[in-house]
Coordinates of C-alpha atoms in Angstrom, one line a residue:
M1 CA 1.4 73.4 117.3
K2 CA 0.6 73.3 113.6
R3 CA 1.3 77.0 113.2
Q4 CA 4.8 76.4 114.8
Y5 CA 5.5 73.6 112.4
L6 CA 4.6 75.7 109.4
F7 CA 6.8 78.5 110.8
S8 CA 9.8 76.1 111.0
V9 CA 9.6 74.9 107.4
P10 CA 10.8 78.2 105.8
L11 CA 13.6 78.3 108.4
V12 CA 14.8 74.8 107.5
F13 CA 14.6 75.6 103.8
T14 CA 16.6 78.8 104.3
W15 CA 19.2 76.9 106.3
L16 CA 19.5 74.2 103.6
L17 CA 19.7 76.8 100.8
T18 CA 22.4 78.8 102.8
G19 CA 24.4 75.6 103.3
F20 CA 24.2 74.8 99.6
V21 CA 25.3 78.3 98.6
H22 CA 28.2 78.1 101.1
A23 CA 29.2 74.7 99.7
A24 CA 29.3 76.0 96.1
E25 CA 32.3 78.2 96.7
V26 CA 34.3 79.7 93.9
L27 CA 37.6 77.8 93.6
S28 CA 40.4 79.6 91.8
L29 CA 43.4 77.9 90.3
E30 CA 45.8 79.2 93.0
Q31 CA 43.4 78.0 95.8
A32 CA 43.2 74.6 94.2
V33 CA 47.0 74.2 93.9
A34 CA 47.6 75.6 97.4
R35 CA 45.1 73.2 99.0
A36 CA 46.3 70.2 97.1
Q37 CA 49.9 70.8 98.2
E38 CA 48.8 71.5 101.8
I39 CA 46.9 68.3 102.3
D40 CA 48.9 65.9 100.2
P41 CA 49.5 62.9 102.4
W42 CA 52.6 62.0 100.4
L43 CA 54.4 65.1 101.7
Q44 CA 53.6 64.2 105.3
Q45 CA 54.8 60.7 104.7
S46 CA 58.1 62.1 103.4
V47 CA 58.5 64.3 106.5
L48 CA 57.9 61.3 108.8
L49 CA 60.4 59.2 106.8
E50 CA 63.1 61.9 107.0
Q51 CA 62.5 62.2 110.8
S52 CA 62.8 58.4 111.1
Q53 CA 66.0 58.2 109.1
K54 CA 67.6 61.1 111.2
A55 CA 66.6 59.4 114.4
E56 CA 68.0 56.1 113.2
S57 CA 71.3 57.7 112.2
E58 CA 71.8 58.8 115.8
F59 CA 71.8 55.3 117.3
V60 CA 73.4 53.3 114.6
S61 CA 76.7 55.0 115.4
A62 CA 76.7 53.8 119.0
L63 CA 78.9 50.9 120.0
P64 CA 77.3 47.6 120.8
D65 CA 76.6 47.0 124.5
P66 CA 79.4 45.5 126.5
V67 CA 79.0 41.9 127.7
V68 CA 79.4 41.3 131.5
S69 CA 80.1 37.8 132.8
V70 CA 80.0 36.6 136.4
G71 CA 80.9 33.1 137.6
V72 CA 82.9 30.8 139.9
A73 CA 85.9 29.0 138.6
N74 CA 87.7 25.8 139.9
L75 CA 85.3 25.0 142.7
P76 CA 86.2 21.6 144.3
L77 CA 83.4 19.0 143.8
D78 CA 84.3 16.9 146.8
S79 CA 83.5 19.7 149.4
F80 CA 82.4 22.7 147.5
D81 CA 84.6 24.6 149.9
F82 CA 85.5 28.0 148.4
S83 CA 88.7 28.3 150.4
Q84 CA 90.0 24.8 150.0
E85 CA 91.8 25.1 146.7
A86 CA 94.1 28.0 145.7
M87 CA 92.7 28.0 142.2
T88 CA 89.1 28.6 143.3
Q89 CA 88.0 32.1 142.6
A90 CA 84.9 34.2 142.0
K91 CA 85.2 35.9 138.6
I92 CA 83.7 39.0 137.1
G93 CA 84.5 40.1 133.6
V94 CA 83.5 42.6 130.9
A95 CA 84.1 42.4 127.1
Q96 CA 83.6 45.1 124.4
M97 CA 83.5 44.5 120.7
F98 CA 84.3 47.2 118.1
P99 CA 82.7 47.1 114.6
R100 CA 85.1 46.7 111.7
G101 CA 86.9 49.8 110.5
A102 CA 84.7 52.9 110.1
T103 CA 81.5 50.9 110.0
L104 CA 79.7 53.0 112.6
R105 CA 80.6 56.3 111.0
L106 CA 79.6 55.1 107.5
R107 CA 76.3 53.8 108.7
E108 CA 75.5 57.2 110.3
E109 CA 76.6 58.9 107.1
K110 CA 74.5 56.7 104.9
L111 CA 71.3 57.4 106.9
Q112 CA 72.0 61.1 107.0
R113 CA 72.4 61.2 103.2
M114 CA 69.3 59.1 102.7
S115 CA 67.3 61.6 104.9
Q116 CA 68.7 64.5 102.7
Q117 CA 66.9 63.0 99.7
E118 CA 63.4 63.7 101.2
P119 CA 63.4 67.6 100.9
F120 CA 64.3 67.3 97.2
K121 CA 61.6 64.6 96.8
R122 CA 59.0 66.8 98.5
E123 CA 59.9 69.8 96.3
D124 CA 59.6 67.6 93.2
R125 CA 56.3 66.3 94.5
K126 CA 54.9 69.8 95.1
Q127 CA 55.8 70.8 91.5
K128 CA 54.2 67.7 90.1
V129 CA 51.1 68.2 92.2
K130 CA 51.0 71.8 90.9
V131 CA 51.1 70.6 87.3
T132 CA 48.5 67.9 87.8
V133 CA 46.0 70.1 89.6
T134 CA 46.6 72.9 87.1
H135 CA 45.8 70.5 84.2
L136 CA 42.7 69.2 85.9
W137 CA 41.4 72.7 86.8
L138 CA 42.1 74.0 83.3
E139 CA 40.3 71.0 81.7
A140 CA 37.3 71.5 83.9
F141 CA 37.4 75.2 82.9
R142 CA 37.7 74.4 79.2
A143 CA 34.6 72.2 79.4
A144 CA 32.6 74.9 81.4
K145 CA 33.6 77.7 78.9
S146 CA 32.8 75.5 75.9
I147 CA 29.4 74.8 77.4
Q148 CA 28.8 78.5 77.8
L149 CA 29.8 79.2 74.1
I150 CA 27.5 76.5 72.8
E151 CA 24.7 77.6 75.1
K152 CA 25.1 81.1 73.8
D153 CA 24.9 80.0 70.1
R154 CA 22.2 77.4 70.6
S155 CA 19.6 80.1 70.8
L156 CA 20.8 81.4 67.5
F157 CA 20.5 77.9 65.9
E158 CA 17.1 77.6 67.4
H159 CA 16.2 80.9 65.7
L160 CA 17.6 79.6 62.4
V161 CA 15.4 76.5 62.7
D162 CA 12.4 78.7 63.3
V163 CA 13.3 80.8 60.3
A164 CA 13.7 77.8 58.1
Q165 CA 10.4 76.3 59.2
S166 CA 8.6 79.6 58.5
S167 CA 10.2 80.1 55.1
Y168 CA 9.6 76.5 54.2
S169 CA 5.9 76.6 55.2
T170 CA 5.3 79.8 53.3
A171 CA 7.4 78.6 50.3
M172 CA 9.5 81.8 50.6
A173 CA 13.2 82.3 49.8
N174 CA 15.4 79.4 48.8
T175 CA 14.5 77.2 51.8
K176 CA 14.3 73.5 51.0
Q177 CA 13.2 70.6 53.1
Q178 CA 16.8 69.4 53.3
D179 CA 17.8 72.9 54.8
L180 CA 15.2 72.4 57.5
V181 CA 16.5 68.9 58.2
R182 CA 20.1 70.2 58.2
A183 CA 19.3 72.9 60.7
Q184 CA 17.5 70.6 63.0
L185 CA 20.4 68.1 62.7
E186 CA 23.0 70.6 63.7
L187 CA 20.8 71.6 66.7
T188 CA 20.7 68.0 67.8
R189 CA 24.4 67.6 67.3
L190 CA 24.9 70.6 69.6
E191 CA 22.8 68.9 72.2
D192 CA 25.0 65.8 72.0
R193 CA 28.1 68.0 72.1
L194 CA 26.8 69.6 75.3
F195 CA 26.2 66.1 76.9
R196 CA 29.8 65.1 76.1
L197 CA 31.2 68.4 77.5
H198 CA 29.1 68.0 80.7
Q199 CA 30.5 64.5 81.0
H200 CA 34.1 65.7 80.5
Q201 CA 33.6 68.5 83.1
D202 CA 32.1 66.1 85.7
E203 CA 35.1 63.7 85.2
K204 CA 37.7 66.4 85.6
K205 CA 35.9 67.9 88.6
A206 CA 35.8 64.4 90.2
R207 CA 39.5 63.9 89.7
L208 CA 40.2 67.4 91.0
K209 CA 38.2 66.6 94.2
E210 CA 40.5 63.7 94.7
W211 CA 43.4 66.1 95.2
L212 CA 41.3 68.5 97.4
S213 CA 40.0 65.9 99.8
A214 CA 41.7 65.5 103.2
G215 CA 40.9 61.9 103.9
E216 CA 37.3 60.8 104.5
V217 CA 36.2 64.3 105.6
G218 CA 37.0 66.9 103.0
V219 CA 35.5 68.6 100.0
T220 CA 34.7 65.4 98.3
G221 CA 31.0 65.8 98.9
E222 CA 31.0 69.6 98.5
V223 CA 30.1 71.5 95.4
F224 CA 32.5 74.1 94.0
K225 CA 32.5 76.4 91.0
L226 CA 35.4 77.6 89.0
T227 CA 36.2 81.2 88.4
D228 CA 34.7 82.7 85.3
Q229 CA 37.9 84.2 84.0
L230 CA 40.8 82.3 82.6
P231 CA 43.7 82.7 85.0
E232 CA 47.1 83.9 83.9
I233 CA 50.1 81.6 84.7
A234 CA 53.4 83.5 84.6
V235 CA 56.2 81.7 82.9
S236 CA 59.4 81.2 84.9
Q237 CA 61.6 84.3 84.9
N238 CA 64.5 82.1 83.6
Y239 CA 62.6 80.9 80.5
K240 CA 63.4 84.1 78.7
S241 CA 67.0 83.9 79.5
V242 CA 67.2 80.3 78.4
S243 CA 65.4 81.2 75.1
A244 CA 67.3 84.4 74.4
T245 CA 70.9 83.5 75.0
S246 CA 73.0 81.8 72.3
E247 CA 74.4 79.5 74.9
N248 CA 70.9 78.3 75.9
S249 CA 71.9 74.7 75.9
N250 CA 74.6 75.2 78.5
L251 CA 72.3 77.4 80.6
L252 CA 69.5 75.0 80.3
A253 CA 71.7 72.1 81.4
H254 CA 72.9 74.2 84.3
Y255 CA 69.3 74.9 85.4
I256 CA 68.0 71.4 84.9
Q257 CA 71.0 69.9 86.8
Q258 CA 69.6 71.8 89.8
H259 CA 66.1 70.2 89.4
P260 CA 64.9 68.6 92.6
V261 CA 64.5 65.2 91.1
L262 CA 68.1 65.2 90.0
M263 CA 69.4 66.7 93.3
G264 CA 67.5 63.8 95.0
L265 CA 69.3 61.3 92.8
D266 CA 72.6 62.9 93.6
T267 CA 72.1 62.3 97.3
Q268 CA 71.0 58.8 96.5
I269 CA 74.2 58.2 94.6
E270 CA 76.2 59.5 97.6
A271 CA 74.3 57.2 99.9
S272 CA 75.0 54.3 97.6
S273 CA 78.7 55.2 97.4
T274 CA 78.7 54.9 101.2
D275 CA 77.4 51.4 100.8
I276 CA 80.5 50.6 98.8
E277 CA 82.7 51.8 101.6
L278 CA 80.6 49.9 104.1
A279 CA 81.1 46.7 102.1
R280 CA 84.9 47.3 102.0
Q281 CA 84.9 47.4 105.8
A282 CA 84.3 43.7 105.8
Y283 CA 88.0 43.2 104.8
K284 CA 89.1 44.7 108.1
P285 CA 89.3 42.7 111.3
Q286 CA 86.7 43.1 114.1
W287 CA 88.4 43.9 117.4
G288 CA 87.4 43.3 120.9
I289 CA 88.9 43.9 124.4
N290 CA 88.1 42.0 127.6
A291 CA 89.0 42.4 131.3
G292 CA 88.4 40.3 134.3
Y293 CA 88.8 40.2 138.1
G294 CA 89.1 37.0 140.1
Y295 CA 88.6 37.0 143.9
R296 CA 90.2 34.2 146.0
D297 CA 89.3 33.4 149.7
T298 CA 91.9 32.9 152.4
D299 CA 93.7 29.6 152.6
P300 CA 92.8 27.0 155.4
T301 CA 95.5 28.5 157.7
G302 CA 93.8 32.0 157.4
Q303 CA 96.4 33.6 155.2
D304 CA 95.2 35.9 152.4
R305 CA 95.6 34.9 148.8
A306 CA 96.3 37.3 146.0
D307 CA 93.4 38.1 143.7
F308 CA 93.7 37.9 139.9
F309 CA 93.3 40.5 137.2
S310 CA 93.3 39.6 133.5
V311 CA 93.0 41.7 130.3
G312 CA 93.1 40.6 126.7
V313 CA 92.4 41.6 123.0
S314 CA 90.5 39.5 120.4
F315 CA 90.1 40.0 116.7
D316 CA 89.0 37.9 113.8
M317 CA 90.9 37.3 110.5
P318 CA 88.6 37.7 107.4
I319 CA 90.6 35.3 105.3
F320 CA 88.4 32.5 104.1
S321 CA 85.4 34.7 103.3
R322 CA 87.3 37.1 101.0
S323 CA 85.5 35.9 97.8
K324 CA 82.1 36.5 99.4
K325 CA 83.1 40.0 100.5
S326 CA 84.4 40.8 97.0
K327 CA 80.9 40.0 95.6
K328 CA 79.3 42.2 98.2
V329 CA 81.5 45.2 97.2
K330 CA 80.8 44.4 93.5
A331 CA 77.0 44.4 94.2
A332 CA 77.3 47.8 95.9
Q333 CA 79.3 49.3 93.0
T334 CA 76.8 47.9 90.5
K335 CA 73.9 49.5 92.4
T336 CA 75.6 52.9 92.4
E337 CA 76.2 52.7 88.7
S338 CA 72.5 51.9 88.1
I339 CA 71.5 55.0 90.0
K340 CA 73.9 57.1 87.9
T341 CA 72.3 55.6 84.8
Q342 CA 68.9 56.5 86.2
K343 CA 70.0 60.0 86.7
A344 CA 71.3 60.2 83.1
L345 CA 67.9 59.0 81.8
Q346 CA 66.0 61.4 84.0
L347 CA 68.2 64.3 82.8
R348 CA 67.5 63.3 79.2
Q349 CA 63.8 63.2 79.8
L350 CA 63.8 66.6 81.5
V351 CA 65.7 68.2 78.7
S352 CA 63.6 66.6 76.0
G353 CA 60.4 67.5 77.9
F354 CA 61.5 71.1 78.2
E355 CA 62.4 71.4 74.5
S356 CA 59.1 69.8 73.4
A357 CA 57.1 72.2 75.7
Q358 CA 59.1 75.2 74.5
A359 CA 58.4 74.4 70.8
K360 CA 54.8 73.8 71.6
L361 CA 54.5 77.1 73.4
Q362 CA 56.1 79.1 70.6
R363 CA 53.6 77.6 68.1
M364 CA 50.7 78.3 70.4
E365 CA 51.7 81.9 70.8
Q366 CA 51.7 82.3 67.0
R367 CA 48.3 80.7 66.8
K368 CA 46.9 82.8 69.6
T369 CA 48.1 85.9 67.7
L370 CA 46.5 84.7 64.5
Y371 CA 43.2 84.0 66.1
S372 CA 42.9 87.2 68.0
A373 CA 44.2 89.4 65.2
R374 CA 42.5 87.9 62.1
L375 CA 40.8 84.5 62.3
L376 CA 38.0 85.2 64.7
K377 CA 37.1 88.5 63.0
E378 CA 37.1 86.9 59.6
M379 CA 34.9 84.0 60.8
H380 CA 32.4 86.5 62.2
E381 CA 32.4 88.5 59.0
Q382 CA 31.8 85.3 56.9
A383 CA 28.9 84.3 59.1
E384 CA 27.3 87.7 58.9
A385 CA 27.8 87.8 55.1
S386 CA 26.2 84.4 54.7
L387 CA 23.2 85.4 56.8
T388 CA 22.8 88.7 54.9
A389 CA 23.0 86.9 51.5
Y390 CA 20.4 84.4 52.6
T391 CA 18.1 87.1 54.0
N392 CA 18.3 88.9 50.5
D393 CA 17.5 85.6 48.7
D394 CA 21.0 85.5 47.4
G395 CA 22.5 82.7 49.5
D396 CA 22.1 79.1 50.6
F397 CA 20.7 78.3 54.0
S398 CA 23.1 75.4 54.4
E399 CA 25.9 77.9 54.0
V400 CA 24.5 80.0 56.8
V401 CA 24.5 77.0 59.1
R402 CA 28.0 76.0 58.1
A403 CA 29.3 79.5 58.7
R404 CA 27.7 79.7 62.1
I405 CA 29.2 76.3 63.1
A406 CA 32.6 77.4 61.8
E407 CA 32.5 80.5 63.9
L408 CA 31.5 78.6 67.0
N409 CA 34.3 76.1 66.4
A410 CA 36.7 78.9 65.9
H411 CA 35.8 80.4 69.3
I412 CA 36.2 77.0 70.9
D413 CA 39.5 76.5 69.2
A414 CA 40.7 79.9 70.5
L415 CA 39.6 78.8 74.0
N416 CA 41.5 75.5 73.5
I417 CA 44.6 77.4 72.5
D418 CA 44.4 79.6 75.6
V419 CA 44.0 76.6 77.9
D420 CA 46.7 74.5 76.2
R421 CA 49.0 77.4 76.4
L422 CA 48.6 77.7 80.1
K423 CA 49.0 73.9 80.5
T424 CA 52.3 74.1 78.6
I425 CA 53.5 77.0 80.7
A426 CA 52.8 75.0 83.8
E427 CA 54.9 72.2 82.3
L428 CA 57.8 74.5 81.5
N429 CA 57.8 75.9 85.0
Y430 CA 58.1 72.3 86.3
F431 CA 61.2 71.7 84.1
L432 CA 62.7 75.0 85.3
A433 CA 62.0 74.3 89.0
G434 CA 65.7 73.9 89.6
A435 CA 66.4 77.3 88.1
E436 CA 64.4 78.9 90.9
A437 CA 66.5 77.1 93.4
V438 CA 69.7 78.3 91.8
N439 CA 68.5 81.9 91.8
Y440 CA 67.4 81.7 95.4
A441 CA 70.7 80.3 96.5
G442 CA 72.6 83.1 94.5
E443 CA 70.5 85.8 96.1
H444 CA 71.0 84.3 99.5
D445 CA 74.8 84.2 99.1
E446 CA 74.9 87.8 98.0
K447 CA 72.9 88.9 101.0
N448 CA 75.3 87.0 103.3

């Protein structure tokens, strides 16, 4: 029994280890974005809302149910004899009311237009989720890569501390006590920097898990790793055309006008305009028709009596409530104008955001070229020259430390430029989301 128990321990340990390795899967940026878009509950909510509005539009256009009446008229109270009086009759009638003007058609049209907003809202939501998840993934990657860079240089700083201690203890070179303290201080500051980077990485990963969790059971409790290589995010194919043409403002306006958020507001304006027409229907009368049949019994002598048939039309006259109806129309018009104003503000924000991101990307491309072509190389040469001078008793130890820290910071700055550049490209692609829709529609029309 004891031998069996000892045999099972390695199996359990192996199973746990296998589960942990499986849980720590590598998560690429594309996988993170695809999963976040796939399980986003907001998108499912939008689909259900669209289905609800479409279903509602199918029954709001139906006429109200007819009203059926059944009764006995003119029954004598002295005898309750149905055949005693000629006016006594059994009546059955039906009445049907018709809504004012084109109310039914307009109600259906309004709900259909409201449902047409949802696909645009979903597309805008997908693009926003893509930007958000991309930012979080890149921030976590930035922290992880910064940690790797610092860990790589920490051994060098530890070696510098050892060299300073050795030189100071043997009274060699130009090492002073303050140099030893400075080297140890920089090593301690690197430790603090690592703590802050680990904290930043944990925060971004926790926020990223929020988008990757499908309810209570998801990847929230799982461990994942990011890819080691910085991904490449392709800028929208329309960005170059917008940047190159002399009429870029007109082309940009054309593209942004097709942005999902603006297209959604267009359908909202159309639905609100339908509200205006609905309010105007209140000025029109409401019509109704009714028909009835009256059955009479034979007279006391046994002769048949003629039955009765009646038909009529009813309508109301909206005269005294005209002031109230005018205010309702005015309210609907004001609401439509407010949505148009909202669209104008949104358009301004999209154009401003694009131009800001465009200028930011251009400067980052220049800095990226500067760092890769000159700055990193010059920083490394300076650090090597400082170390060589100190080794030959012709330099200051503090200068060696400063040069190494400057080189480390330069590599981290280069990483920050690469990460911020990709974040900016993701933002630019969001602003040009409408351009992709325009190109797709054009290609589709050409094929047809």
